[in-house]
Amino acid sequence: MPHVLAPHVAGAEIEDSGQKVVLHPQETTIVTRSGEKHRRDFTLGRFCAHAALAQLGGAGGAIGRGGNGAPVWPAGFSGSITHTAGYAAALVARTSCFLSLGVDAERVGGIGDNLMPRLFDTAERALLADLTEERRKLVATILFSAKEATFKALNPVTGKKLSFPDIHVELAETIFRATCGSQEVAGNFAVGGDLVLTSAFLPAP
Ligand SMILES: CC(C)(COP(=O)(O)OP(=O)(O)OC[C@H]1O[C@@H](n2cnc3c(N)ncnc32)[C@H](O)[C@@H]1OP(=O)(O)O)[C@@H](O)C(=O)NCCC(=O)NCCS
C-alpha cells in the first residue's frame, strides 16, 4: 500500500481473514439485495474507505453509491475503493489536492493470452509479446489494473464510458502514465506476491 500512495493521499487496506467488520447503518441499504460475497467485498471496501477518511479527519458520514457505481464521498473528499479475492483497499484525498483518485487490485494470472486483443492496443501487445509467459502474465495484470484505476479516476469526473483500448498505458519502474484521448493520468503500481495494486491521480486544477 505505501508504494501506491502520493503526498496528501491516505490509504488503507485489509486482508480478509474472516474478521468481524460492520457497515455504516446507511450503507447497509445499498447491499440488502446482494449475495454474501458481494456484501463481504463491499463491507471490506467501505471499512478501508472509512479508515482512510479518518486519517484525513473525515470520519463519520456514510459513503454512498452513485448511479454509476462510484462511491459518493463526504463533501470535500475524493477517493476510490477496490476489492479482489481476500483483499480490499481504498485511497482518499481532499478535493483541494485531488479532484479524483483511482485504485485497483488484481490477482496475477487472470488474464489469459486470449483476452489480450480485447484489452490491449498494438503497442501494449508488442511489449507483452516480447516477454516470457510468466512475465507476460504479471505485466498484463499490471497494464489491466492500471487501466481500471485510470477508469475509476476519470469516470466520476468525465462521465464517459470507456473500453480498455481507449486507455494506453506505459510502465516505468513503479509508475505508469495512462493516456486517454487528450487526457494524461499519472499513477503508481506495486506487486506483492500475486497481488497487483495500482493507483491513479487527477490533481486539483
Ligand atoms: C468500475 C470497475 C472498473 C470496477 O473494477 P473491478 O476490478 O471490477 O472491481 P474493483 O473491486 O476493483 O472495484 C469495485 C469498486 O469500484 C468502484 N466503482 C464502481 N463504479 C465506478 C465508477 N464508475 N467510477 C469509479 N469507481 C467505481 C466502487 O467503489 C466499487 O466497489 P463498491 O461497489 O464496493 O463501492 C468495473 O467494474 C467497471 O464498471 N467496468 C466497466 C467499464 C470498464 O471496465 N471499462 C474499461 C476500463 S478502461
CSV table of C-alpha atoms and ligand atoms in Angstrom, one decimal:
chain,number,residue,atom,x,y,z
A,1,MET,CA,0.0,0.0,0.0
A,2,PRO,CA,2.7,2.6,0.8
A,3,HIS,CA,4.1,2.3,-2.7
A,4,VAL,CA,0.9,3.4,-4.4
A,5,LEU,CA,0.3,6.4,-2.2
A,6,ALA,CA,1.1,10.0,-3.2
A,7,PRO,CA,1.7,13.1,-1.0
A,8,HIS,CA,-1.6,14.1,0.7
A,9,VAL,CA,-3.3,10.8,-0.2
A,10,ALA,CA,-4.4,8.5,2.7
A,11,GLY,CA,-4.8,4.8,2.1
A,12,ALA,CA,-6.0,1.7,4.0
A,13,GLU,CA,-6.1,-2.0,3.1
A,14,ILE,CA,-7.3,-5.2,4.7
A,15,GLU,CA,-6.6,-8.9,4.2
A,16,ASP,CA,-9.8,-10.9,4.6
A,17,SER,CA,-9.3,-13.4,7.4
A,18,GLY,CA,-13.0,-13.6,8.3
A,19,GLN,CA,-12.7,-10.9,10.9
A,20,LYS,CA,-15.8,-9.0,12.0
A,21,VAL,CA,-16.3,-5.8,10.0
A,22,VAL,CA,-19.5,-3.8,10.1
A,23,LEU,CA,-21.0,-1.3,7.7
A,24,HIS,CA,-22.2,2.2,8.5
A,25,PRO,CA,-26.0,1.8,9.0
A,26,GLN,CA,-26.9,3.9,6.0
A,27,GLU,CA,-24.5,1.8,3.8
A,28,THR,CA,-26.3,-1.5,4.6
A,29,THR,CA,-29.3,-0.4,2.5
A,30,ILE,CA,-27.0,-0.4,-0.6
A,31,VAL,CA,-26.4,-4.1,-0.4
A,32,THR,CA,-29.6,-5.5,1.1
A,33,ARG,CA,-30.3,-7.5,-2.2
A,34,SER,CA,-26.6,-8.5,-2.8
A,35,GLY,CA,-25.3,-12.0,-2.3
A,36,GLU,CA,-23.0,-12.9,0.6
A,37,LYS,CA,-19.7,-12.5,-1.4
A,38,HIS,CA,-20.6,-9.1,-2.8
A,39,ARG,CA,-21.8,-7.9,0.6
A,40,ARG,CA,-18.5,-9.0,2.2
A,41,ASP,CA,-16.4,-7.3,-0.6
A,42,PHE,CA,-18.5,-4.1,-0.2
A,43,THR,CA,-18.1,-4.2,3.6
A,44,LEU,CA,-14.3,-4.6,3.5
A,45,GLY,CA,-14.0,-1.9,0.9
A,46,ARG,CA,-16.1,0.6,2.9
A,47,PHE,CA,-14.1,-0.4,6.0
A,48,CYS,CA,-10.9,0.7,4.2
A,49,ALA,CA,-12.5,3.8,2.9
A,50,HIS,CA,-13.6,4.9,6.4
A,51,ALA,CA,-10.1,4.1,7.8
A,52,ALA,CA,-8.5,6.2,5.1
A,53,LEU,CA,-11.0,9.1,5.6
A,54,ALA,CA,-10.3,9.0,9.3
A,55,GLN,CA,-6.6,9.6,8.6
A,56,LEU,CA,-7.6,12.9,7.0
A,57,GLY,CA,-10.1,13.9,9.7
A,58,GLY,CA,-13.1,12.9,7.6
A,59,ALA,CA,-14.6,10.1,9.7
A,60,GLY,CA,-18.3,9.8,10.5
A,61,GLY,CA,-20.6,10.0,7.5
A,62,ALA,CA,-21.8,7.2,5.2
A,63,ILE,CA,-20.2,6.6,1.9
A,64,GLY,CA,-23.0,6.3,-0.6
A,65,ARG,CA,-23.1,4.8,-4.1
A,66,GLY,CA,-23.8,6.9,-7.2
A,67,GLY,CA,-25.8,5.8,-10.2
A,68,ASN,CA,-22.5,4.9,-12.0
A,69,GLY,CA,-21.5,2.6,-9.1
A,70,ALA,CA,-18.8,5.0,-7.9
A,71,PRO,CA,-18.6,5.8,-4.2
A,72,VAL,CA,-20.2,9.1,-3.1
A,73,TRP,CA,-17.6,10.7,-0.8
A,74,PRO,CA,-18.4,13.2,2.0
A,75,ALA,CA,-18.1,16.8,0.9
A,76,GLY,CA,-14.5,17.9,0.4
A,77,PHE,CA,-13.1,14.4,-0.2
A,78,SER,CA,-12.4,12.3,-3.2
A,79,GLY,CA,-11.3,8.6,-3.3
A,80,SER,CA,-11.6,5.2,-4.7
A,81,ILE,CA,-12.2,1.6,-3.5
A,82,THR,CA,-11.1,-1.8,-4.8
A,83,HIS,CA,-11.6,-5.4,-3.7
A,84,THR,CA,-10.3,-8.7,-5.1
A,85,ALA,CA,-10.1,-12.2,-3.7
A,86,GLY,CA,-9.3,-11.9,0.0
A,87,TYR,CA,-8.2,-8.3,-0.1
A,88,ALA,CA,-9.7,-4.7,-0.2
A,89,ALA,CA,-8.2,-1.3,-0.2
A,90,ALA,CA,-9.2,2.4,-0.5
A,91,LEU,CA,-7.5,5.7,-1.2
A,92,VAL,CA,-8.8,9.1,-0.1
A,93,ALA,CA,-7.7,12.7,-0.5
A,94,ARG,CA,-9.1,16.2,0.0
A,95,THR,CA,-10.6,17.6,-3.2
A,96,SER,CA,-8.4,20.7,-2.7
A,97,CYS,CA,-5.5,18.3,-3.5
A,98,PHE,CA,-7.0,15.7,-5.9
A,99,LEU,CA,-10.2,16.0,-8.0
A,100,SER,CA,-10.4,12.3,-8.2
A,101,LEU,CA,-8.5,9.1,-7.5
A,102,GLY,CA,-8.5,5.5,-8.7
A,103,VAL,CA,-7.3,2.4,-7.0
A,104,ASP,CA,-7.4,-1.2,-8.3
A,105,ALA,CA,-6.2,-4.6,-7.0
A,106,GLU,CA,-5.9,-7.7,-9.1
A,107,ARG,CA,-4.5,-11.2,-8.6
A,108,VAL,CA,-1.9,-12.2,-11.2
A,109,GLY,CA,-2.9,-14.8,-13.6
A,110,GLY,CA,-6.5,-13.9,-14.5
A,111,ILE,CA,-5.6,-12.5,-18.0
A,112,GLY,CA,-5.0,-15.3,-20.5
A,113,ASP,CA,-3.5,-14.7,-23.9
A,114,ASN,CA,-7.0,-15.0,-25.5
A,115,LEU,CA,-8.2,-11.8,-23.7
A,116,MET,CA,-5.3,-9.6,-24.8
A,117,PRO,CA,-6.6,-8.4,-28.1
A,118,ARG,CA,-9.7,-7.0,-26.3
A,119,LEU,CA,-7.7,-5.3,-23.6
A,120,PHE,CA,-4.5,-4.0,-25.1
A,121,ASP,CA,-3.6,-1.8,-28.1
A,122,THR,CA,-0.9,-2.6,-30.6
A,123,ALA,CA,2.0,-1.1,-28.7
A,124,GLU,CA,0.9,-2.8,-25.4
A,125,ARG,CA,0.6,-6.2,-27.2
A,126,ALA,CA,4.0,-5.7,-28.8
A,127,LEU,CA,5.5,-5.2,-25.3
A,128,LEU,CA,3.8,-8.3,-24.0
A,129,ALA,CA,4.7,-10.4,-26.9
A,130,ASP,CA,8.4,-10.0,-26.1
A,131,LEU,CA,8.1,-11.4,-22.6
A,132,THR,CA,8.4,-14.9,-21.1
A,133,GLU,CA,5.0,-16.4,-20.3
A,134,GLU,CA,5.4,-15.8,-16.5
A,135,ARG,CA,6.5,-12.2,-17.0
A,136,ARG,CA,3.7,-11.6,-19.6
A,137,LYS,CA,1.1,-12.7,-17.0
A,138,LEU,CA,2.4,-10.2,-14.5
A,139,VAL,CA,2.8,-7.3,-16.9
A,140,ALA,CA,-0.6,-7.9,-18.4
A,141,THR,CA,-2.1,-7.8,-15.0
A,142,ILE,CA,-0.3,-4.5,-14.2
A,143,LEU,CA,-1.5,-3.0,-17.5
A,144,PHE,CA,-5.0,-4.2,-17.0
A,145,SER,CA,-5.1,-2.9,-13.4
A,146,ALA,CA,-3.6,0.5,-14.4
A,147,LYS,CA,-6.5,0.9,-16.9
A,148,GLU,CA,-9.1,0.0,-14.3
A,149,ALA,CA,-7.5,2.5,-11.8
A,150,THR,CA,-7.4,5.2,-14.6
A,151,PHE,CA,-11.1,4.5,-15.5
A,152,LYS,CA,-12.1,4.8,-11.8
A,153,ALA,CA,-10.3,8.2,-11.6
A,154,LEU,CA,-11.7,9.5,-14.9
A,155,ASN,CA,-15.3,8.2,-15.0
A,156,PRO,CA,-16.7,10.2,-12.0
A,157,VAL,CA,-15.3,13.4,-13.4
A,158,THR,CA,-16.0,13.0,-17.2
A,159,GLY,CA,-19.0,10.6,-17.0
A,160,LYS,CA,-17.6,8.9,-20.1
A,161,LYS,CA,-17.8,5.2,-20.7
A,162,LEU,CA,-14.5,3.7,-21.8
A,163,SER,CA,-13.3,0.4,-23.2
A,164,PHE,CA,-9.9,-0.9,-22.4
A,165,PRO,CA,-8.2,0.0,-25.7
A,166,ASP,CA,-9.3,3.7,-25.1
A,167,ILE,CA,-6.6,3.9,-22.5
A,168,HIS,CA,-3.0,3.4,-23.4
A,169,VAL,CA,-0.6,2.6,-20.5
A,170,GLU,CA,3.2,3.0,-20.4
A,171,LEU,CA,5.0,1.5,-17.4
A,172,ALA,CA,8.3,2.6,-15.9
A,173,GLU,CA,9.8,1.2,-12.7
A,174,THR,CA,6.9,1.7,-10.2
A,175,ILE,CA,5.0,4.4,-12.0
A,176,PHE,CA,2.7,4.5,-15.1
A,177,ARG,CA,1.4,7.1,-17.4
A,178,ALA,CA,-2.0,6.5,-18.9
A,179,THR,CA,-3.2,8.4,-22.0
A,180,CYS,CA,-7.0,8.6,-22.8
A,181,GLY,CA,-7.6,10.9,-25.7
A,182,SER,CA,-6.1,14.2,-24.8
A,183,GLN,CA,-6.1,13.4,-21.1
A,184,GLU,CA,-2.9,12.2,-19.3
A,185,VAL,CA,-3.2,10.4,-16.0
A,186,ALA,CA,-0.2,9.6,-13.7
A,187,GLY,CA,-0.2,6.5,-11.5
A,188,ASN,CA,1.8,4.1,-9.4
A,189,PHE,CA,1.9,0.3,-9.2
A,190,ALA,CA,3.2,-2.2,-6.7
A,191,VAL,CA,3.4,-6.0,-6.7
A,192,GLY,CA,3.4,-8.2,-3.6
A,193,GLY,CA,3.2,-11.9,-4.1
A,194,ASP,CA,0.3,-12.5,-6.5
A,195,LEU,CA,-1.3,-9.1,-5.7
A,196,VAL,CA,-1.0,-6.2,-8.1
A,197,LEU,CA,-2.1,-2.8,-6.8
A,198,THR,CA,-2.4,0.4,-8.9
A,199,SER,CA,-3.3,3.9,-8.2
A,200,ALA,CA,-4.2,6.8,-10.5
A,201,PHE,CA,-4.4,10.5,-9.6
A,202,LEU,CA,-6.2,13.5,-11.1
A,203,PRO,CA,-4.8,16.6,-9.3
A,204,ALA,CA,-7.0,19.5,-8.4
A,205,PRO,CA,-6.8,22.3,-11.0
B,1,LIG,C1,-15.7,0.1,-12.1
B,1,LIG,C2,-14.9,-1.1,-12.5
B,1,LIG,C3,-13.7,-0.5,-13.2
B,1,LIG,C4,-14.6,-1.8,-11.2
B,1,LIG,O1,-13.4,-2.6,-11.3
B,1,LIG,P1,-13.3,-4.1,-10.8
B,1,LIG,O2,-11.9,-4.6,-11.0
B,1,LIG,O3,-14.4,-4.9,-11.5
B,1,LIG,O4,-13.7,-4.2,-9.2
B,1,LIG,P2,-13.0,-3.4,-8.0
B,1,LIG,O5,-13.3,-4.2,-6.8
B,1,LIG,O6,-11.6,-3.1,-8.3
B,1,LIG,O7,-13.8,-2.1,-7.9
B,1,LIG,C5,-15.1,-2.0,-7.5
B,1,LIG,C6,-15.3,-0.7,-6.9
B,1,LIG,O8,-15.1,0.3,-8.0
B,1,LIG,C7,-15.9,1.4,-7.6
B,1,LIG,N1,-16.6,1.9,-8.8
B,1,LIG,C8,-17.6,1.3,-9.4
B,1,LIG,N2,-18.0,2.0,-10.5
B,1,LIG,C9,-17.2,3.1,-10.5
B,1,LIG,C10,-17.1,4.2,-11.4
B,1,LIG,N3,-17.9,4.3,-12.4
B,1,LIG,N4,-16.1,5.1,-11.2
B,1,LIG,C11,-15.3,5.0,-10.1
B,1,LIG,N5,-15.3,3.9,-9.3
B,1,LIG,C12,-16.3,3.0,-9.5
B,1,LIG,C13,-16.8,1.1,-6.5
B,1,LIG,O9,-16.3,1.6,-5.3
B,1,LIG,C14,-16.7,-0.4,-6.4
B,1,LIG,O10,-16.7,-1.0,-5.1
B,1,LIG,P3,-18.1,-0.9,-4.2
B,1,LIG,O11,-19.2,-1.3,-5.1
B,1,LIG,O12,-17.8,-1.9,-3.1
B,1,LIG,O13,-18.2,0.5,-3.8
B,1,LIG,C15,-15.6,-2.1,-13.4
B,1,LIG,O14,-16.5,-2.9,-12.7
B,1,LIG,C16,-16.5,-1.4,-14.4
B,1,LIG,O15,-17.5,-0.8,-14.2
B,1,LIG,N6,-16.1,-1.6,-15.7
B,1,LIG,C17,-16.9,-1.1,-16.8
B,1,LIG,C18,-16.1,-0.1,-17.5
B,1,LIG,C19,-14.8,-0.7,-17.9
B,1,LIG,O16,-14.4,-1.8,-17.5
B,1,LIG,N7,-14.1,0.0,-18.8
B,1,LIG,C20,-12.8,-0.5,-19.1
B,1,LIG,C21,-11.8,0.1,-18.2
B,1,LIG,S1,-10.8,1.1,-19.2
